[in-house]
């Protein structure tokens, strides 16, 4: 199967991304309905927060054989479940948090959908593709920064309101999204060089 043009791999990917894009909107609408129904029926939500903390032993594993040593299960991360009320401030915060995640995913999917639509038209090197790759990079880097700020804010709130005993919350930041964003900026520059070479070739012809 060819890579570019009609009836190519790019066509299949473009169609798949278009379907995924609409599915994302359907999932978002379904989530909003479930959020409203759950808040009305139960009067609250179970908020699950990923947390990282100083290493602690959560269990001792005893050996059943004299030839095999026992051990300890140590943990440095987990999920904290909190029961929160379905009041206006909490609902707004939930909508903002999940809305930010949905917007990031949806924007990236849309940009990829347009990029592969251009690939389907046998237009890999054009200014729009370059700008859309840069848009994806900006979204990934911005999401990484917001994620870092979110970790700091959540840790401050949890440390101020909960008693942790012998554990201390730690700040665990992931740089994967930022690195992906930087790599895409490099890819955009490569596409820019490709566009310049193609324009020079057309002028020569």
C-alpha positions as semicolon CSV with decimal commas, in nm:
position;residue;x (nm);y (nm);z (nm)
1;X;0,000;0,000;0,000
2;X;0,134;0,344;-0,091
3;X;0,192;0,604;0,177
4;X;0,048;0,922;0,018
5;X;-0,248;0,999;-0,209
6;X;-0,589;0,839;-0,253
7;X;-0,634;0,475;-0,147
8;X;-0,316;0,499;0,060
9;X;-0,218;0,443;0,421
10;X;-0,268;0,817;0,478
11;X;-0,629;0,784;0,359
12;X;-0,697;0,504;0,609
13;X;-0,539;0,704;0,893
14;X;-0,730;1,021;0,794
15;X;-1,064;0,834;0,799
16;X;-0,976;0,668;1,132
17;X;-0,883;1,003;1,289
18;X;-1,207;1,157;1,165
19;X;-1,406;0,877;1,332
20;X;-1,201;0,907;1,652
21;X;-1,259;1,284;1,658
22;X;-1,637;1,238;1,655
23;X;-1,615;0,957;1,911
24;X;-1,428;1,196;2,143
25;X;-1,716;1,444;2,123
26;X;-1,968;1,166;2,192
27;X;-1,767;1,046;2,493
28;X;-1,744;1,404;2,625
29;X;-2,122;1,449;2,593
30;X;-2,184;1,115;2,765
31;X;-1,945;1,210;3,044
32;X;-2,128;1,539;3,106
33;X;-2,459;1,354;3,128
34;X;-2,315;1,096;3,371
35;X;-2,160;1,375;3,579
36;X;-2,496;1,552;3,608
37;X;-2,689;1,231;3,685
38;X;-2,434;1,107;3,941
39;X;-2,430;1,442;4,117
40;X;-2,810;1,454;4,132
41;X;-2,862;1,094;4,250
42;X;-2,565;1,045;4,483
43;X;-2,513;1,404;4,591
44;X;-2,137;1,368;4,549
45;X;-1,847;1,226;4,352
46;X;-1,553;1,000;4,420
47;X;-1,249;1,198;4,313
48;X;-0,943;0,983;4,246
49;X;-0,612;1,164;4,265
50;X;-0,277;1,006;4,170
51;X;-0,025;1,089;4,444
52;X;0,343;1,018;4,500
53;X;0,494;0,997;4,847
54;X;0,807;0,903;5,036
55;X;0,874;0,530;5,025
56;X;0,676;0,326;5,273
57;X;0,645;-0,047;5,339
58;X;0,287;-0,155;5,283
59;X;0,323;-0,529;5,338
60;X;0,561;-0,805;5,444
61;X;0,573;-1,114;5,226
62;X;0,665;-1,430;5,417
63;X;0,838;-1,720;5,250
64;X;0,681;-2,067;5,253
65;X;1,017;-2,227;5,177
66;X;1,333;-2,226;5,387
67;X;1,532;-2,197;5,064
68;X;1,357;-1,879;4,951
69;X;1,383;-1,542;5,129
70;X;1,088;-1,334;5,237
71;X;1,046;-0,974;5,130
72;X;0,870;-0,643;5,170
73;X;0,640;-0,457;4,932
74;X;0,742;-0,093;4,918
75;X;0,534;0,178;4,753
76;X;0,602;0,534;4,643
77;X;0,276;0,610;4,459
78;X;-0,093;0,531;4,464
79;X;-0,445;0,660;4,412
80;X;-0,613;0,873;4,679
81;X;-0,994;0,847;4,669
82;X;-1,185;1,143;4,810
83;X;-1,561;1,176;4,852
84;X;-1,656;1,530;4,748
85;X;-1,995;1,701;4,747
86;X;-2,178;1,781;4,425
87;X;-2,186;2,155;4,489
88;X;-2,122;2,429;4,233
89;X;-1,751;2,496;4,313
90;X;-1,663;2,125;4,297
91;X;-1,858;2,073;3,974
92;X;-1,686;2,375;3,816
93;X;-1,344;2,243;3,918
94;X;-1,424;1,896;3,779
95;X;-1,550;2,041;3,452
96;X;-1,242;2,262;3,423
97;X;-1,000;1,973;3,489
98;X;-1,167;1,719;3,263
99;X;-1,242;1,991;3,007
100;X;-0,871;2,076;2,988
101;X;-0,782;1,711;2,925
102;X;-1,056;1,675;2,663
103;X;-0,959;2,001;2,489
104;X;-0,594;1,892;2,468
105;X;-0,681;1,552;2,323
106;X;-0,941;1,694;2,085
107;X;-0,713;1,970;1,953
108;X;-0,433;1,720;1,886
109;X;-0,673;1,478;1,713
110;X;-0,812;1,759;1,496
111;X;-0,465;1,876;1,393
112;X;-0,363;1,519;1,303
113;X;-0,689;1,474;1,111
114;X;-0,612;1,777;0,892
115;X;-0,245;1,678;0,848
116;X;-0,335;1,330;0,721
117;X;-0,610;1,476;0,503
118;X;-0,336;1,675;0,330
119;X;-0,126;1,359;0,305
120;X;-0,425;1,196;0,136
121;X;-0,420;1,480;-0,118
122;X;-0,049;1,408;-0,174
123;X;0,049;1,737;-0,005
124;X;0,297;1,639;0,268
125;X;0,500;1,960;0,253
126;X;0,288;2,270;0,291
127;X;0,269;2,563;0,532
128;X;-0,055;2,443;0,692
129;X;0,097;2,107;0,788
130;X;0,396;2,283;0,943
131;X;0,171;2,513;1,147
132;X;-0,045;2,223;1,263
133;X;0,257;2,022;1,378
134;X;0,369;2,330;1,571
135;X;0,019;2,359;1,722
136;X;0,041;2,001;1,850
137;X;0,385;2,076;1,996
138;X;0,254;2,387;2,174
139;X;-0,043;2,193;2,319
140;X;0,186;1,916;2,450
141;X;0,433;2,161;2,608
142;X;0,152;2,371;2,759
143;X;-0,016;2,057;2,895
144;X;0,313;1,951;3,053
145;X;0,349;2,288;3,229
146;X;-0,013;2,280;3,349
147;X;0,038;1,924;3,475
148;X;0,340;2,037;3,679
149;X;0,142;2,327;3,828
150;X;-0,147;2,090;3,901
151;X;0,081;1,854;4,097
152;X;0,214;2,144;4,307
153;X;-0,136;2,281;4,375
154;X;-0,285;1,941;4,466
155;X;0,004;1,860;4,699
156;X;-0,033;2,194;4,877
157;X;-0,409;2,141;4,923
158;X;-0,372;1,780;5,040
159;X;-0,086;1,858;5,279
160;X;-0,288;2,143;5,432
161;X;-0,604;1,940;5,487
162;X;-0,503;1,577;5,543
163;X;-0,293;1,400;5,803
164;X;-0,035;1,173;5,642
165;X;0,132;1,020;5,945
166;X;0,484;0,905;5,863
167;X;0,448;0,972;5,488
168;X;0,534;1,290;5,301
169;X;0,396;1,380;4,960
170;X;0,659;1,420;4,690
171;X;0,656;1,619;4,366
172;X;0,681;1,376;4,076
173;X;0,695;1,559;3,744
174;X;0,683;1,392;3,403
175;X;0,876;1,556;3,120
176;X;0,747;1,315;2,851
177;X;0,487;1,555;2,707
178;X;0,736;1,842;2,698
179;X;0,994;1,623;2,524
180;X;0,737;1,509;2,267
181;X;0,651;1,874;2,205
182;X;1,016;1,963;2,150
183;X;1,059;1,668;1,913
184;X;0,758;1,784;1,711
185;X;0,906;2,133;1,684
186;X;1,212;1,967;1,528
187;X;0,983;1,770;1,293
188;X;0,811;2,095;1,193
189;X;1,148;2,246;1,105
190;X;1,230;1,939;0,894
191;X;0,899;1,983;0,712
192;X;0,986;2,351;0,661
193;X;1,315;2,251;0,497
194;X;1,128;1,999;0,281
195;X;0,883;2,270;0,174
196;X;1,168;2,502;0,078
197;X;1,335;2,228;-0,130
198;X;1,007;2,148;-0,305
199;X;0,948;2,516;-0,386
200;X;1,302;2,546;-0,525
201;X;1,243;2,236;-0,736
202;X;0,922;2,380;-0,881
203;X;1,095;2,712;-0,959
204;X;1,376;2,524;-1,132
205;X;1,128;2,331;-1,346
